[in-house]
XYZ file of C-alpha atoms in Angstrom:
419
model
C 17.672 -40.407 0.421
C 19.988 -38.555 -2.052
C 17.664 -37.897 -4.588
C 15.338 -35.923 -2.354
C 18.216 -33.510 -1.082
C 19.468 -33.093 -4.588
C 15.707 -32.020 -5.458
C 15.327 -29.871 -2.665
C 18.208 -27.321 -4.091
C 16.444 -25.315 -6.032
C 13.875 -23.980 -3.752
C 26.356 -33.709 11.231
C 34.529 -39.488 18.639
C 37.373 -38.010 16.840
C 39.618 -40.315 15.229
C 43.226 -40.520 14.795
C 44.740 -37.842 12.441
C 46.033 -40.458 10.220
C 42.333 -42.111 10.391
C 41.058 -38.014 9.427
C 43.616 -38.511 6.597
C 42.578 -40.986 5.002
C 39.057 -40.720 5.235
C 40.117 -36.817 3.780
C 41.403 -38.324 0.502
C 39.086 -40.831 0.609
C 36.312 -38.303 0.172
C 37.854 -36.480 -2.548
C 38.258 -39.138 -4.611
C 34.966 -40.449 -4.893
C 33.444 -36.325 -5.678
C 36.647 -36.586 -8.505
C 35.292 -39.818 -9.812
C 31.694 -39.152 -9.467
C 31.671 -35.589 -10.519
C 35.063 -34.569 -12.806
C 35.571 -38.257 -14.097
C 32.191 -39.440 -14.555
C 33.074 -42.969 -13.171
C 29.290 -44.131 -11.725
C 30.150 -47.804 -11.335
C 33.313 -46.663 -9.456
C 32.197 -44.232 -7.415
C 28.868 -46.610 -6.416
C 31.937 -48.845 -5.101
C 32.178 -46.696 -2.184
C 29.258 -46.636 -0.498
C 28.381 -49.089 1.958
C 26.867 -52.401 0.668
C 24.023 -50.857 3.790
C 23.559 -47.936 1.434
C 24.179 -49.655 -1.758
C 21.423 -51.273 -2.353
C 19.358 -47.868 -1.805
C 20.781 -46.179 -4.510
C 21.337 -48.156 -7.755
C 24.333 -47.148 -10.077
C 21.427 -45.880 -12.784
C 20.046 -43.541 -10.173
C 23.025 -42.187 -8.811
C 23.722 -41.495 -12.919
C 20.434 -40.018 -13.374
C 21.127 -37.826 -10.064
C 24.689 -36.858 -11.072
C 23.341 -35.699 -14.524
C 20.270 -34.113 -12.829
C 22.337 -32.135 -10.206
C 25.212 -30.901 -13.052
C 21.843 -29.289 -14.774
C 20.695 -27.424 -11.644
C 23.843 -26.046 -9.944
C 26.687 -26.176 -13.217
C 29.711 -28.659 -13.537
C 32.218 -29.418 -10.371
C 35.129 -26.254 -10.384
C 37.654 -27.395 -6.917
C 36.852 -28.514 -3.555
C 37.884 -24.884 -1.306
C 38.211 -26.441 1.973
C 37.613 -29.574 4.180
C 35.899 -30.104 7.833
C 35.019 -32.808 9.929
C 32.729 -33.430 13.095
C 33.586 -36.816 13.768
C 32.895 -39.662 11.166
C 30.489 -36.420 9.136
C 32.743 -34.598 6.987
C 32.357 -31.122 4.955
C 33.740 -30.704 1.430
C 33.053 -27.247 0.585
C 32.568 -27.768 -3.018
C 32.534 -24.933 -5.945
C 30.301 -25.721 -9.067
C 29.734 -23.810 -11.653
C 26.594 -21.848 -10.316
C 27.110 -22.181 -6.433
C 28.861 -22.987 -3.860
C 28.096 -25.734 -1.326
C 29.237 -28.616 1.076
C 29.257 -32.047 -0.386
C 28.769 -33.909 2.942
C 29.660 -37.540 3.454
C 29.180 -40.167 6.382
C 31.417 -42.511 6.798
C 31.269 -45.691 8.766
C 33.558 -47.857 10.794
C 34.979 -49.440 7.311
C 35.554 -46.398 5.889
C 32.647 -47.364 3.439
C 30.095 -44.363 2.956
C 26.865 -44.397 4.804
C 25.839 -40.879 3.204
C 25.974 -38.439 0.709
C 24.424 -35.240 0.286
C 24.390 -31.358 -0.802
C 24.257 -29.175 1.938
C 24.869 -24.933 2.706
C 27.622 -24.488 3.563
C 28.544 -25.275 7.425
C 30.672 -22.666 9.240
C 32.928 -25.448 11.630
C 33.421 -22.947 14.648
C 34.677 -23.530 17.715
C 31.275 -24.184 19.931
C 31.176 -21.335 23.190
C 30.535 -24.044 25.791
C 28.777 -20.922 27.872
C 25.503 -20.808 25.270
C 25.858 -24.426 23.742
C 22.725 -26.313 24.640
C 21.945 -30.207 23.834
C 17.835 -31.050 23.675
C 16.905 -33.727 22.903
C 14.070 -34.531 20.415
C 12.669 -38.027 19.936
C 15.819 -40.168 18.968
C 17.899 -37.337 18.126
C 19.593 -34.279 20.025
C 19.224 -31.041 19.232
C 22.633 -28.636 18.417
C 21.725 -25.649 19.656
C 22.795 -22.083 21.241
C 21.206 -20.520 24.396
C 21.717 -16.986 25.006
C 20.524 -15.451 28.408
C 20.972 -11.827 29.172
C 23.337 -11.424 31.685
C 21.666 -8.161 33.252
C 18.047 -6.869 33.109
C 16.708 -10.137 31.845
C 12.902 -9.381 31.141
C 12.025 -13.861 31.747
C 11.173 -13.886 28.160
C 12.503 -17.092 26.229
C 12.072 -17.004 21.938
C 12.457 -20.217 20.187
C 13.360 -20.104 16.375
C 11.948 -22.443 14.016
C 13.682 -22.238 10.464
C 12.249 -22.024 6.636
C 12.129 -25.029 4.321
C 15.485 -26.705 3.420
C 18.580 -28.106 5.835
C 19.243 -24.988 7.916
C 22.076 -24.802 10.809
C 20.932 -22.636 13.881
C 21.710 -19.301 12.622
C 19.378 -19.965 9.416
C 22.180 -18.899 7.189
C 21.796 -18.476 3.556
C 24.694 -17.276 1.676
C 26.706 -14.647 4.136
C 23.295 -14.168 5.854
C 22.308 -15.089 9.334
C 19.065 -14.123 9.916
C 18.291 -15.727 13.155
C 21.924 -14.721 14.980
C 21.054 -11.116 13.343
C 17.331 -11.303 15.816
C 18.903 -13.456 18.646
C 21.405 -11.200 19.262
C 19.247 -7.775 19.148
C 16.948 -9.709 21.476
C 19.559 -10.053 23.799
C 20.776 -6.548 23.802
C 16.925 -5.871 24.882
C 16.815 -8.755 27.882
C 15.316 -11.246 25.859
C 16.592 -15.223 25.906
C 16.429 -16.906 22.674
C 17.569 -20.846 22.123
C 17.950 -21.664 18.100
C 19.189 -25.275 17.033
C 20.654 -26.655 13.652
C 17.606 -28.455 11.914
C 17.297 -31.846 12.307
C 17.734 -32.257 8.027
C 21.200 -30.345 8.587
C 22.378 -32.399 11.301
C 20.695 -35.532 10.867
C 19.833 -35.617 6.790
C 20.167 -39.276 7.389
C 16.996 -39.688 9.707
C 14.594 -38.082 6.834
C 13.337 -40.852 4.911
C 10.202 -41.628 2.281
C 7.768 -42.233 5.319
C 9.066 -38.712 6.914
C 6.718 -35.876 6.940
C 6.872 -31.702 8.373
C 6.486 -33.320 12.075
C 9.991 -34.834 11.686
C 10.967 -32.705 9.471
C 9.959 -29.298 11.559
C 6.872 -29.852 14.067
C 8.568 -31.975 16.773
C 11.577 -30.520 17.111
C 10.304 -26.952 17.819
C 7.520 -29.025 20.245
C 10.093 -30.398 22.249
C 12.169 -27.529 22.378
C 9.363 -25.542 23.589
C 8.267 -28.189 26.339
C 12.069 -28.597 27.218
C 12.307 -25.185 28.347
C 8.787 -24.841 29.688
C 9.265 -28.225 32.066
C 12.691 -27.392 33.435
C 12.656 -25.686 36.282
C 15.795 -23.518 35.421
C 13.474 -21.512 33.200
C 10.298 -21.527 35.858
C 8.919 -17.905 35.450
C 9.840 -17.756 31.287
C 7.606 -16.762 29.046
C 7.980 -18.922 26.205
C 8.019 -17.187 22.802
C 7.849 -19.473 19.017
C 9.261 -17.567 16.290
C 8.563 -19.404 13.118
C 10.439 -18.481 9.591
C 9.263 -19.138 6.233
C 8.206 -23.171 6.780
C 8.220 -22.425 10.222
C 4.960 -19.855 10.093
C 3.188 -22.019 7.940
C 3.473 -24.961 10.607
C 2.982 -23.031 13.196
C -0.954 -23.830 14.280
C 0.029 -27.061 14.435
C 3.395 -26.590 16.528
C 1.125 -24.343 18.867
C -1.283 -27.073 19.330
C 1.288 -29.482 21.163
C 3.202 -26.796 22.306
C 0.948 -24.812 23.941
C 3.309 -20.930 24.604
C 2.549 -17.357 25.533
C 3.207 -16.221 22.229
C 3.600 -16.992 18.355
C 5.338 -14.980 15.945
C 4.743 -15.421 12.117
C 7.473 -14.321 9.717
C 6.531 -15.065 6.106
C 3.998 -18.052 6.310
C 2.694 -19.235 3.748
C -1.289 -18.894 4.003
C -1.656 -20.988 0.658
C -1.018 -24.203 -0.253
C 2.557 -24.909 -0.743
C 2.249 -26.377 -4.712
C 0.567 -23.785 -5.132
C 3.126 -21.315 -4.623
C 5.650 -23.058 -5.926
C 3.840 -22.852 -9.585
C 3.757 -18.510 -8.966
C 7.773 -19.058 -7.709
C 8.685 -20.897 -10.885
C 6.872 -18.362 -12.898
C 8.220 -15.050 -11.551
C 11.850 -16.731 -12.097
C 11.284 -17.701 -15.571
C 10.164 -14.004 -15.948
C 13.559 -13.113 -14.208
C 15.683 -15.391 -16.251
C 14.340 -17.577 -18.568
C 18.044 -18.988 -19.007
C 18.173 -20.222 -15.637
C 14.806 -21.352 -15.020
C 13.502 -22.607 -18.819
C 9.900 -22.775 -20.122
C 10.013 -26.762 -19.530
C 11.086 -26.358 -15.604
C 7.567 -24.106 -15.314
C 5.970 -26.951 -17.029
C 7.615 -29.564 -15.255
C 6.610 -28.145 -11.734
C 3.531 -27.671 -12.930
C 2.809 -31.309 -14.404
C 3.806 -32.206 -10.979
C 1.547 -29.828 -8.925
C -1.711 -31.115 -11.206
C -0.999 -34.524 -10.027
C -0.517 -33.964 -6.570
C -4.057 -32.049 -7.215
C -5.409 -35.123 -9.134
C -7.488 -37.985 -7.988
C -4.585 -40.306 -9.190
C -2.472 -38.693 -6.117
C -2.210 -41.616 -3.030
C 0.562 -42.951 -0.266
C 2.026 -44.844 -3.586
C 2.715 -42.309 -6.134
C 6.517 -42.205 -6.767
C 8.352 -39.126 -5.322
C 9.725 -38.542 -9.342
C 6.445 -37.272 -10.334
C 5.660 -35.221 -6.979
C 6.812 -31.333 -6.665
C 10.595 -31.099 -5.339
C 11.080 -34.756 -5.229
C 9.592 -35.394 -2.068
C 7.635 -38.150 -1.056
C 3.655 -38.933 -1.368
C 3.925 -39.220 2.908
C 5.275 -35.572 3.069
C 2.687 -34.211 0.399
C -0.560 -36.264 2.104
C 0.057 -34.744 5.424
C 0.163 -30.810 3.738
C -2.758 -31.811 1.505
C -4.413 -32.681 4.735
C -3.536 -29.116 6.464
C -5.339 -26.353 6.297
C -3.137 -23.707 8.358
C -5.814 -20.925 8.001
C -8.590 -23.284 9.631
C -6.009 -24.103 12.083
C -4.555 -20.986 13.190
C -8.291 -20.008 14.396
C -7.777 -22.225 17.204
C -4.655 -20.360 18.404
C -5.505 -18.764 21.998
C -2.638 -16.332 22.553
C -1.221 -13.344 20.797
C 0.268 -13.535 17.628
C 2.456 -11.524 15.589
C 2.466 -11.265 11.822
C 5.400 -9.914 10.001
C 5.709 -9.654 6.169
C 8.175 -8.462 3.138
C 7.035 -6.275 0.730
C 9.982 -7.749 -1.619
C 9.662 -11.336 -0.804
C 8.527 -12.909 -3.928
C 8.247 -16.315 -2.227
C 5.348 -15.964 0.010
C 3.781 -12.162 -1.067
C 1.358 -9.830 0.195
C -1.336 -12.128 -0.664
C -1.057 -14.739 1.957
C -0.215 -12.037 4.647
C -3.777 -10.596 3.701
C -5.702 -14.263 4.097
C -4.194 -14.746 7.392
C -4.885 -11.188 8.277
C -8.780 -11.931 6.975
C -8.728 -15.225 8.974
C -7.802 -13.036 12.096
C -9.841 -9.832 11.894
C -12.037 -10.551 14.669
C -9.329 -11.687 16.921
C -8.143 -8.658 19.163
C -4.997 -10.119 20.065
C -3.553 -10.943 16.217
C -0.927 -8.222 15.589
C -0.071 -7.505 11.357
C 3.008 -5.685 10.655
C 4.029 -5.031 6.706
C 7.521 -3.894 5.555
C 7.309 -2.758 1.750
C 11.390 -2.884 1.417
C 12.000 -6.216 2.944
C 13.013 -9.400 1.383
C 12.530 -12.838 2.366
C 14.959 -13.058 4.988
C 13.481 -9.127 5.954
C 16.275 -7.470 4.739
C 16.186 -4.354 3.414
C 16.673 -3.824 -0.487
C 15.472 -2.224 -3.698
C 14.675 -3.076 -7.209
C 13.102 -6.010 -8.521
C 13.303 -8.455 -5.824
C 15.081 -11.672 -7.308
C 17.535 -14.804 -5.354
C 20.776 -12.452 -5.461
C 19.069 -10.611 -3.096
C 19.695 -13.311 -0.512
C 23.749 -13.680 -2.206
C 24.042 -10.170 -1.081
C 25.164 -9.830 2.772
C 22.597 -7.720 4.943
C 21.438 -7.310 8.214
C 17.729 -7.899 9.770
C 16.157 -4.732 9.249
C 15.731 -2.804 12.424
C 12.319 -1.355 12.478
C 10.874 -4.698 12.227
C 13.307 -5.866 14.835
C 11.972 -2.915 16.911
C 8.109 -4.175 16.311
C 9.399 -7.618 17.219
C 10.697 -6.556 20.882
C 7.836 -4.822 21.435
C 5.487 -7.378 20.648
C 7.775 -9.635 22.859
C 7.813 -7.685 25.841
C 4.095 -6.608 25.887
């Protein structure tokens, strides 16, 4: 459970204020005697004897020493938040800056720990706050209806890879409050939730694949809004990001909307571009990402490729630490094969600057598509990643440095939208 966030970082009742307290200090001490004293035995005294078992003291060493090497030694905790028994240690390290966030249960005992971005505790606007729920879970989300010339046109957001809240923010970035709220200002709805592995990290185990992880969610959003009769006369919209666009044939599948909107999907294999992403960042910095990572990742990616690849192979020899479930099911996808079987209009949108999914994949889903009349293919030579505009040689402080969704794609979006 720990080790697969911890992997993942490269690439959530009131109580009693006393009862906050406690559990406050409580927290801090075990991230002082896990991370500044070094105390493993001690700090694997805090978990619950639930949990315990789960994570042996040698593996929450091997983590502690593994995480120190990708994000720098432990600086100060900056600030603490709580939602309930979930609580928010934003945490400076040497290299980054991130919530440590730990679950605590009814004996003050820990039922989970893991490294998170950073979570903005705001006040929620009870006006646009919207509950769905999603299999066993509900979804945190906001709802934003135009209050005059609303054009009945309803966009759900599906994030990128990682534990995203709503507004898909990365650093000072919000990417998907930066469309929502243009969209709005042009009478279009828009409902985005916090990812299930934000809120719920807890729920994403060894058997979980991309349909807990991204599919269902965005599925039962979409039928949430397309069975209630609030929203009879809506055409519903799926905007996938990133991850999001490279699931998208099979959320359309289940989901069955007007319209799909691809921003940066990955038309290749995913191990496969994780080999080119670890090899333009050596290039960048070979400091930060070494000769062995490259290796490393791609040792990894030749197994997964292997015959010797099956539902046992451990997660420690499998690209970002995930699980042989999660890699069989996107061996076993083929989103250009998949994406033929789309009926409705679809919009492709891609970043001349985004060095994690490039040019390339935009043209084999643009090949896939030619004879398909509907398929619209929009490229934006300045825009990174996240489709902000920058300049220079595209690298990850471009997503460190605050920016705004560029507008002329925003404009190509809205048009598509309202067509």
């Amino acid at each position: 459970m720990i080790m697969k966030k911890l992997l993942t970082l490269f690439l959530t009742t009131w109580f009693l204020l006393s009862f906050s307290q406690d559990r406050k200090e409580i927290g801090k001490t075990f991230i002082k005697t896990l991370l500044v004293d070094k105390n493993i035995e001690k700090a694997h005294s805090y978990f619950d004897p639930s949990i315990a078992g789960q994570i042996p003291v040698d593996q929450l060493k091997a983590i502690t020493e593994q995480l120190q090497g990708q994000i720098g030694s432990f600086k100060n905790i900056l600030e603490v938040n709580n939602e309930g028994n979930i609580y928010y240690y934003y945490t400076e390290f040497e290299k980054t800056k991130l919530d440590v966030q730990l679950t605590f249960g009814d004996n003050n005992k820990m039922l989970g720990f893991f490294l998170v971005p950073h979570k903005t505790v705001e006040k929620p606007d009870e006006k646009t706050a919207l509950k769905i729920k999603s299999d066993a879970i509900e979804l945190d989300g906001t709802l934003l209806i135009p209050p005059s010339n609303d054009k009945k046109k309803l966009v759900i957001f599906v994030h990128g890879s990682g534990p995203h809240d709503r507004d898909e923010m990365i650093a000072e970035n919000k990417p998907f409050k930066d469309i929502a709220e243009y969209l709005l200002n042009n009478g279009i709805a828009s409902y985005r939730y916090d990812k299930r592995t934000y809120s719920y990290p807890e729920t994403f185990t060894e058997k979980s694949t991309v349909e807990e992880e991204t599919i269902n969610d965005a599925v039962n959003a979409a039928l949430y809004f397309k069975n209630n009769t609030d929203y009879k006369g809506y055409q519903i919209i799926i905007l996938g990001h990133s991850q999001g666009a490279y699931m998208m044939p099979k959320i359309a599948e289940r989901a069955q909307v007007s319209k799909y909107v691809f921003m940066a999907g990955n038309a290749r294999p995913l191990q496969d571009l994780l080999v080119e992403q670890y090899e333009y960042l050596h290039s960048l910095d070979a400091a930060k990402v070494p000769a062995e990572a490259v290796q490393e990742v791609k040792k990894q990616v030749a197994f997964l490729n292997s015959s010797q690849f099956n539902l046992n192979s451990p997660a420690s020899e499998l690209p970002l630490g995930q699980s042989a479930a999660y890699w069989k099911y996107l061996k076993d996808y083929n989103q250009l094969n998949e994406v033929k079987k789309i009926k409705a209009p679809m919009f492709f949108a891609q970043g001349g600057r985004d060095y994690q999914v490039t040019e390339k994949d935009f043209n084999l889903w643009k090949g896939t598509l030619k004879n398909d009349k509907t398929a619209e293919f929009k490229f934006y030579p300045t825009l990174s990643h996240l489709f902000m505009a920058g300049s220079g040689k595209p690298s990850p402080k471009d997503y460190e440095t605050k920016g705004k969704v560029d507008e002329p794609f925003l404009k190509d979006l809205t048009q598509f939208i309202l067509k």
